[in-house]
């Protein structure tokens, strides 16, 4: 049974709202990791979160299919490298800060859980964009 256009739009809006709640939860975890322990060094991870989408925006544009394929030219491979480096940096910065004794276990746990929440939101967004059912709504 096919859903009506208004029902599909409502379902898509609900998914977008849930995606926004996920991103907001990740931001709250990021801020709480700093505020609860009165140590703002974990905010360095925000730099990686800001750098993460830049290669995709600059080098790929809106073509996400080339990001998931094995072949590609030099720019696509460079984009994959920069994106991977940003992801590793998002995990490495809090780990290094913990190893150096700058932050505690609680802040590290909240930072890594913030990373997981952001990762789930990004993967869900990519999955939502790849569905043909919603691309014809607007």
mmCIF file with all atom_site columns, C-alpha atoms in Angstrom:
data_model
loop_
_atom_site.group_PDB
_atom_site.id
_atom_site.type_symbol
_atom_site.label_atom_id
_atom_site.label_alt_id
_atom_site.label_comp_id
_atom_site.label_asym_id
_atom_site.label_entity_id
_atom_site.label_seq_id
_atom_site.pdbx_PDB_ins_code
_atom_site.Cartn_x
_atom_site.Cartn_y
_atom_site.Cartn_z
_atom_site.occupancy
_atom_site.B_iso_or_equiv
_atom_site.pdbx_formal_charge
_atom_site.auth_seq_id
_atom_site.auth_comp_id
_atom_site.auth_asym_id
_atom_site.auth_atom_id
_atom_site.pdbx_PDB_model_num
ATOM 1   C CA . UNK A 1 1   ? 0.000  0.000  0.000  1.00 0.00 ? 1   UNK A CA 1
ATOM 2   C CA . UNK A 1 2   ? 1.431  3.340  -1.051 1.00 0.00 ? 2   UNK A CA 1
ATOM 3   C CA . UNK A 1 3   ? 1.423  6.216  1.383  1.00 0.00 ? 3   UNK A CA 1
ATOM 4   C CA . UNK A 1 4   ? -0.110 9.504  0.414  1.00 0.00 ? 4   UNK A CA 1
ATOM 5   C CA . UNK A 1 5   ? 2.139  12.460 -0.319 1.00 0.00 ? 5   UNK A CA 1
ATOM 6   C CA . UNK A 1 6   ? 1.177  14.263 2.887  1.00 0.00 ? 6   UNK A CA 1
ATOM 7   C CA . UNK A 1 7   ? 1.837  11.129 4.958  1.00 0.00 ? 7   UNK A CA 1
ATOM 8   C CA . UNK A 1 8   ? 5.305  10.723 3.395  1.00 0.00 ? 8   UNK A CA 1
ATOM 9   C CA . UNK A 1 9   ? 6.056  14.389 4.064  1.00 0.00 ? 9   UNK A CA 1
ATOM 10  C CA . UNK A 1 10  ? 4.983  14.006 7.689  1.00 0.00 ? 10  UNK A CA 1
ATOM 11  C CA . UNK A 1 11  ? 7.112  10.872 8.105  1.00 0.00 ? 11  UNK A CA 1
ATOM 12  C CA . UNK A 1 12  ? 10.097 12.607 6.537  1.00 0.00 ? 12  UNK A CA 1
ATOM 13  C CA . UNK A 1 13  ? 9.616  15.633 8.833  1.00 0.00 ? 13  UNK A CA 1
ATOM 14  C CA . UNK A 1 14  ? 9.545  13.328 11.842 1.00 0.00 ? 14  UNK A CA 1
ATOM 15  C CA . UNK A 1 15  ? 12.801 11.728 10.770 1.00 0.00 ? 15  UNK A CA 1
ATOM 16  C CA . UNK A 1 16  ? 14.385 15.145 10.318 1.00 0.00 ? 16  UNK A CA 1
ATOM 17  C CA . UNK A 1 17  ? 13.174 16.176 13.775 1.00 0.00 ? 17  UNK A CA 1
ATOM 18  C CA . UNK A 1 18  ? 14.673 13.034 15.311 1.00 0.00 ? 18  UNK A CA 1
ATOM 19  C CA . UNK A 1 19  ? 17.912 13.715 13.450 1.00 0.00 ? 19  UNK A CA 1
ATOM 20  C CA . UNK A 1 20  ? 17.956 17.251 14.890 1.00 0.00 ? 20  UNK A CA 1
ATOM 21  C CA . UNK A 1 21  ? 17.400 15.828 18.380 1.00 0.00 ? 21  UNK A CA 1
ATOM 22  C CA . UNK A 1 22  ? 20.361 13.474 17.892 1.00 0.00 ? 22  UNK A CA 1
ATOM 23  C CA . UNK A 1 23  ? 22.651 16.316 16.827 1.00 0.00 ? 23  UNK A CA 1
ATOM 24  C CA . UNK A 1 24  ? 21.442 18.454 19.735 1.00 0.00 ? 24  UNK A CA 1
ATOM 25  C CA . UNK A 1 25  ? 22.125 15.565 22.114 1.00 0.00 ? 25  UNK A CA 1
ATOM 26  C CA . UNK A 1 26  ? 25.665 15.286 20.783 1.00 0.00 ? 26  UNK A CA 1
ATOM 27  C CA . UNK A 1 27  ? 26.230 18.992 21.330 1.00 0.00 ? 27  UNK A CA 1
ATOM 28  C CA . UNK A 1 28  ? 24.842 18.772 24.869 1.00 0.00 ? 28  UNK A CA 1
ATOM 29  C CA . UNK A 1 29  ? 27.143 15.839 25.663 1.00 0.00 ? 29  UNK A CA 1
ATOM 30  C CA . UNK A 1 30  ? 30.090 17.808 24.280 1.00 0.00 ? 30  UNK A CA 1
ATOM 31  C CA . UNK A 1 31  ? 29.323 20.814 26.468 1.00 0.00 ? 31  UNK A CA 1
ATOM 32  C CA . UNK A 1 32  ? 28.551 18.702 29.543 1.00 0.00 ? 32  UNK A CA 1
ATOM 33  C CA . UNK A 1 33  ? 31.898 16.915 29.195 1.00 0.00 ? 33  UNK A CA 1
ATOM 34  C CA . UNK A 1 34  ? 33.498 20.302 29.730 1.00 0.00 ? 34  UNK A CA 1
ATOM 35  C CA . UNK A 1 35  ? 31.095 22.006 32.135 1.00 0.00 ? 35  UNK A CA 1
ATOM 36  C CA . UNK A 1 36  ? 30.593 19.159 34.640 1.00 0.00 ? 36  UNK A CA 1
ATOM 37  C CA . UNK A 1 37  ? 34.291 18.713 35.211 1.00 0.00 ? 37  UNK A CA 1
ATOM 38  C CA . UNK A 1 38  ? 35.172 22.431 34.966 1.00 0.00 ? 38  UNK A CA 1
ATOM 39  C CA . UNK A 1 39  ? 37.769 21.712 32.299 1.00 0.00 ? 39  UNK A CA 1
ATOM 40  C CA . UNK A 1 40  ? 37.326 23.115 28.816 1.00 0.00 ? 40  UNK A CA 1
ATOM 41  C CA . UNK A 1 41  ? 40.166 21.242 27.098 1.00 0.00 ? 41  UNK A CA 1
ATOM 42  C CA . UNK A 1 42  ? 37.797 18.650 25.607 1.00 0.00 ? 42  UNK A CA 1
ATOM 43  C CA . UNK A 1 43  ? 36.355 21.421 23.419 1.00 0.00 ? 43  UNK A CA 1
ATOM 44  C CA . UNK A 1 44  ? 39.372 20.862 21.153 1.00 0.00 ? 44  UNK A CA 1
ATOM 45  C CA . UNK A 1 45  ? 37.339 18.031 19.655 1.00 0.00 ? 45  UNK A CA 1
ATOM 46  C CA . UNK A 1 46  ? 34.930 20.613 18.250 1.00 0.00 ? 46  UNK A CA 1
ATOM 47  C CA . UNK A 1 47  ? 37.690 21.632 15.820 1.00 0.00 ? 47  UNK A CA 1
ATOM 48  C CA . UNK A 1 48  ? 37.594 18.134 14.345 1.00 0.00 ? 48  UNK A CA 1
ATOM 49  C CA . UNK A 1 49  ? 33.796 18.252 14.142 1.00 0.00 ? 49  UNK A CA 1
ATOM 50  C CA . UNK A 1 50  ? 34.074 21.532 12.218 1.00 0.00 ? 50  UNK A CA 1
ATOM 51  C CA . UNK A 1 51  ? 36.814 20.229 9.933  1.00 0.00 ? 51  UNK A CA 1
ATOM 52  C CA . UNK A 1 52  ? 35.036 16.912 9.253  1.00 0.00 ? 52  UNK A CA 1
ATOM 53  C CA . UNK A 1 53  ? 32.500 18.059 6.616  1.00 0.00 ? 53  UNK A CA 1
ATOM 54  C CA . UNK A 1 54  ? 34.841 20.535 4.892  1.00 0.00 ? 54  UNK A CA 1
ATOM 55  C CA . UNK A 1 55  ? 36.556 18.063 2.511  1.00 0.00 ? 55  UNK A CA 1
ATOM 56  C CA . UNK A 1 56  ? 33.180 16.657 1.517  1.00 0.00 ? 56  UNK A CA 1
ATOM 57  C CA . UNK A 1 57  ? 31.790 20.117 0.825  1.00 0.00 ? 57  UNK A CA 1
ATOM 58  C CA . UNK A 1 58  ? 34.820 21.416 -1.061 1.00 0.00 ? 58  UNK A CA 1
ATOM 59  C CA . UNK A 1 59  ? 35.813 18.412 -3.140 1.00 0.00 ? 59  UNK A CA 1
ATOM 60  C CA . UNK A 1 60  ? 32.718 16.268 -3.642 1.00 0.00 ? 60  UNK A CA 1
ATOM 61  C CA . UNK A 1 61  ? 29.832 18.720 -3.731 1.00 0.00 ? 61  UNK A CA 1
ATOM 62  C CA . UNK A 1 62  ? 26.568 16.842 -3.526 1.00 0.00 ? 62  UNK A CA 1
ATOM 63  C CA . UNK A 1 63  ? 27.806 13.611 -5.111 1.00 0.00 ? 63  UNK A CA 1
ATOM 64  C CA . UNK A 1 64  ? 27.905 11.208 -2.147 1.00 0.00 ? 64  UNK A CA 1
ATOM 65  C CA . UNK A 1 65  ? 27.941 8.117  -4.367 1.00 0.00 ? 65  UNK A CA 1
ATOM 66  C CA . UNK A 1 66  ? 31.602 8.724  -5.270 1.00 0.00 ? 66  UNK A CA 1
ATOM 67  C CA . UNK A 1 67  ? 32.462 8.808  -1.567 1.00 0.00 ? 67  UNK A CA 1
ATOM 68  C CA . UNK A 1 68  ? 31.193 5.253  -1.063 1.00 0.00 ? 68  UNK A CA 1
ATOM 69  C CA . UNK A 1 69  ? 32.858 3.726  -4.148 1.00 0.00 ? 69  UNK A CA 1
ATOM 70  C CA . UNK A 1 70  ? 36.351 2.240  -4.425 1.00 0.00 ? 70  UNK A CA 1
ATOM 71  C CA . UNK A 1 71  ? 37.336 4.021  -7.604 1.00 0.00 ? 71  UNK A CA 1
ATOM 72  C CA . UNK A 1 72  ? 37.873 7.720  -7.948 1.00 0.00 ? 72  UNK A CA 1
ATOM 73  C CA . UNK A 1 73  ? 40.311 10.339 -9.008 1.00 0.00 ? 73  UNK A CA 1
ATOM 74  C CA . UNK A 1 74  ? 42.901 12.014 -6.819 1.00 0.00 ? 74  UNK A CA 1
ATOM 75  C CA . UNK A 1 75  ? 40.505 14.547 -5.305 1.00 0.00 ? 75  UNK A CA 1
ATOM 76  C CA . UNK A 1 76  ? 38.064 11.872 -4.177 1.00 0.00 ? 76  UNK A CA 1
ATOM 77  C CA . UNK A 1 77  ? 40.887 9.907  -2.562 1.00 0.00 ? 77  UNK A CA 1
ATOM 78  C CA . UNK A 1 78  ? 42.223 13.093 -0.932 1.00 0.00 ? 78  UNK A CA 1
ATOM 79  C CA . UNK A 1 79  ? 38.732 13.797 0.406  1.00 0.00 ? 79  UNK A CA 1
ATOM 80  C CA . UNK A 1 80  ? 38.508 10.297 1.852  1.00 0.00 ? 80  UNK A CA 1
ATOM 81  C CA . UNK A 1 81  ? 41.903 10.749 3.502  1.00 0.00 ? 81  UNK A CA 1
ATOM 82  C CA . UNK A 1 82  ? 41.000 14.099 5.092  1.00 0.00 ? 82  UNK A CA 1
ATOM 83  C CA . UNK A 1 83  ? 37.663 12.768 6.300  1.00 0.00 ? 83  UNK A CA 1
ATOM 84  C CA . UNK A 1 84  ? 39.345 9.732  7.840  1.00 0.00 ? 84  UNK A CA 1
ATOM 85  C CA . UNK A 1 85  ? 41.973 11.918 9.504  1.00 0.00 ? 85  UNK A CA 1
ATOM 86  C CA . UNK A 1 86  ? 39.222 14.077 11.014 1.00 0.00 ? 86  UNK A CA 1
ATOM 87  C CA . UNK A 1 87  ? 37.405 11.010 12.340 1.00 0.00 ? 87  UNK A CA 1
ATOM 88  C CA . UNK A 1 88  ? 40.588 9.636  13.887 1.00 0.00 ? 88  UNK A CA 1
ATOM 89  C CA . UNK A 1 89  ? 41.307 13.066 15.393 1.00 0.00 ? 89  UNK A CA 1
ATOM 90  C CA . UNK A 1 90  ? 37.857 13.145 16.957 1.00 0.00 ? 90  UNK A CA 1
ATOM 91  C CA . UNK A 1 91  ? 38.718 9.987  18.885 1.00 0.00 ? 91  UNK A CA 1
ATOM 92  C CA . UNK A 1 92  ? 42.419 10.711 19.415 1.00 0.00 ? 92  UNK A CA 1
ATOM 93  C CA . UNK A 1 93  ? 42.147 14.186 20.953 1.00 0.00 ? 93  UNK A CA 1
ATOM 94  C CA . UNK A 1 94  ? 40.139 13.122 24.023 1.00 0.00 ? 94  UNK A CA 1
ATOM 95  C CA . UNK A 1 95  ? 42.224 9.946  24.358 1.00 0.00 ? 95  UNK A CA 1
ATOM 96  C CA . UNK A 1 96  ? 45.472 11.916 24.327 1.00 0.00 ? 96  UNK A CA 1
ATOM 97  C CA . UNK A 1 97  ? 44.076 14.427 26.807 1.00 0.00 ? 97  UNK A CA 1
ATOM 98  C CA . UNK A 1 98  ? 43.134 11.554 29.129 1.00 0.00 ? 98  UNK A CA 1
ATOM 99  C CA . UNK A 1 99  ? 46.540 9.920  28.731 1.00 0.00 ? 99  UNK A CA 1
ATOM 100 C CA . UNK A 1 100 ? 48.235 13.228 29.582 1.00 0.00 ? 100 UNK A CA 1
ATOM 101 C CA . UNK A 1 101 ? 46.102 13.548 32.708 1.00 0.00 ? 101 UNK A CA 1
ATOM 102 C CA . UNK A 1 102 ? 44.363 16.711 31.516 1.00 0.00 ? 102 UNK A CA 1
ATOM 103 C CA . UNK A 1 103 ? 40.841 15.241 31.634 1.00 0.00 ? 103 UNK A CA 1
ATOM 104 C CA . UNK A 1 104 ? 39.275 12.468 33.696 1.00 0.00 ? 104 UNK A CA 1
ATOM 105 C CA . UNK A 1 105 ? 37.440 9.286  32.806 1.00 0.00 ? 105 UNK A CA 1
ATOM 106 C CA . UNK A 1 106 ? 34.034 10.966 32.984 1.00 0.00 ? 106 UNK A CA 1
ATOM 107 C CA . UNK A 1 107 ? 34.947 13.658 30.477 1.00 0.00 ? 107 UNK A CA 1
ATOM 108 C CA . UNK A 1 108 ? 36.516 11.044 28.170 1.00 0.00 ? 108 UNK A CA 1
ATOM 109 C CA . UNK A 1 109 ? 33.384 8.901  28.329 1.00 0.00 ? 109 UNK A CA 1
ATOM 110 C CA . UNK A 1 110 ? 31.131 11.856 27.540 1.00 0.00 ? 110 UNK A CA 1
ATOM 111 C CA . UNK A 1 111 ? 33.382 12.962 24.676 1.00 0.00 ? 111 UNK A CA 1
ATOM 112 C CA . UNK A 1 112 ? 33.402 9.515  23.095 1.00 0.00 ? 112 UNK A CA 1
ATOM 113 C CA . UNK A 1 113 ? 29.650 9.107  23.565 1.00 0.00 ? 113 UNK A CA 1
ATOM 114 C CA . UNK A 1 114 ? 29.201 12.500 21.883 1.00 0.00 ? 114 UNK A CA 1
ATOM 115 C CA . UNK A 1 115 ? 31.275 11.172 18.981 1.00 0.00 ? 115 UNK A CA 1
ATOM 116 C CA . UNK A 1 116 ? 29.078 8.066  18.748 1.00 0.00 ? 116 UNK A CA 1
ATOM 117 C CA . UNK A 1 117 ? 25.894 10.189 18.763 1.00 0.00 ? 117 UNK A CA 1
ATOM 118 C CA . UNK A 1 118 ? 27.281 12.429 16.011 1.00 0.00 ? 118 UNK A CA 1
ATOM 119 C CA . UNK A 1 119 ? 28.378 9.362  14.028 1.00 0.00 ? 119 UNK A CA 1
ATOM 120 C CA . UNK A 1 120 ? 24.933 7.789  14.254 1.00 0.00 ? 120 UNK A CA 1
ATOM 121 C CA . UNK A 1 121 ? 23.363 11.082 13.152 1.00 0.00 ? 121 UNK A CA 1
ATOM 122 C CA . UNK A 1 122 ? 25.691 11.376 10.150 1.00 0.00 ? 122 UNK A CA 1
ATOM 123 C CA . UNK A 1 123 ? 25.148 7.766  9.074  1.00 0.00 ? 123 UNK A CA 1
ATOM 124 C CA . UNK A 1 124 ? 21.396 8.136  9.461  1.00 0.00 ? 124 UNK A CA 1
ATOM 125 C CA . UNK A 1 125 ? 21.474 11.348 7.405  1.00 0.00 ? 125 UNK A CA 1
ATOM 126 C CA . UNK A 1 126 ? 23.400 9.596  4.622  1.00 0.00 ? 126 UNK A CA 1
ATOM 127 C CA . UNK A 1 127 ? 20.937 6.704  4.716  1.00 0.00 ? 127 UNK A CA 1
ATOM 128 C CA . UNK A 1 128 ? 17.976 9.106  4.586  1.00 0.00 ? 128 UNK A CA 1
ATOM 129 C CA . UNK A 1 129 ? 19.432 10.900 1.571  1.00 0.00 ? 129 UNK A CA 1
ATOM 130 C CA . UNK A 1 130 ? 20.004 7.645  -0.296 1.00 0.00 ? 130 UNK A CA 1
ATOM 131 C CA . UNK A 1 131 ? 16.352 6.583  -0.064 1.00 0.00 ? 131 UNK A CA 1
ATOM 132 C CA . UNK A 1 132 ? 14.524 7.203  -3.333 1.00 0.00 ? 132 UNK A CA 1
ATOM 133 C CA . UNK A 1 133 ? 11.172 7.338  -1.548 1.00 0.00 ? 133 UNK A CA 1
ATOM 134 C CA . UNK A 1 134 ? 11.935 10.712 0.007  1.00 0.00 ? 134 UNK A CA 1
ATOM 135 C CA . UNK A 1 135 ? 13.789 12.296 -2.881 1.00 0.00 ? 135 UNK A CA 1
ATOM 136 C CA . UNK A 1 136 ? 10.527 12.704 -4.778 1.00 0.00 ? 136 UNK A CA 1
ATOM 137 C CA . UNK A 1 137 ? 8.696  14.453 -1.925 1.00 0.00 ? 137 UNK A CA 1
ATOM 138 C CA . UNK A 1 138 ? 9.969  17.969 -2.623 1.00 0.00 ? 138 UNK A CA 1
#
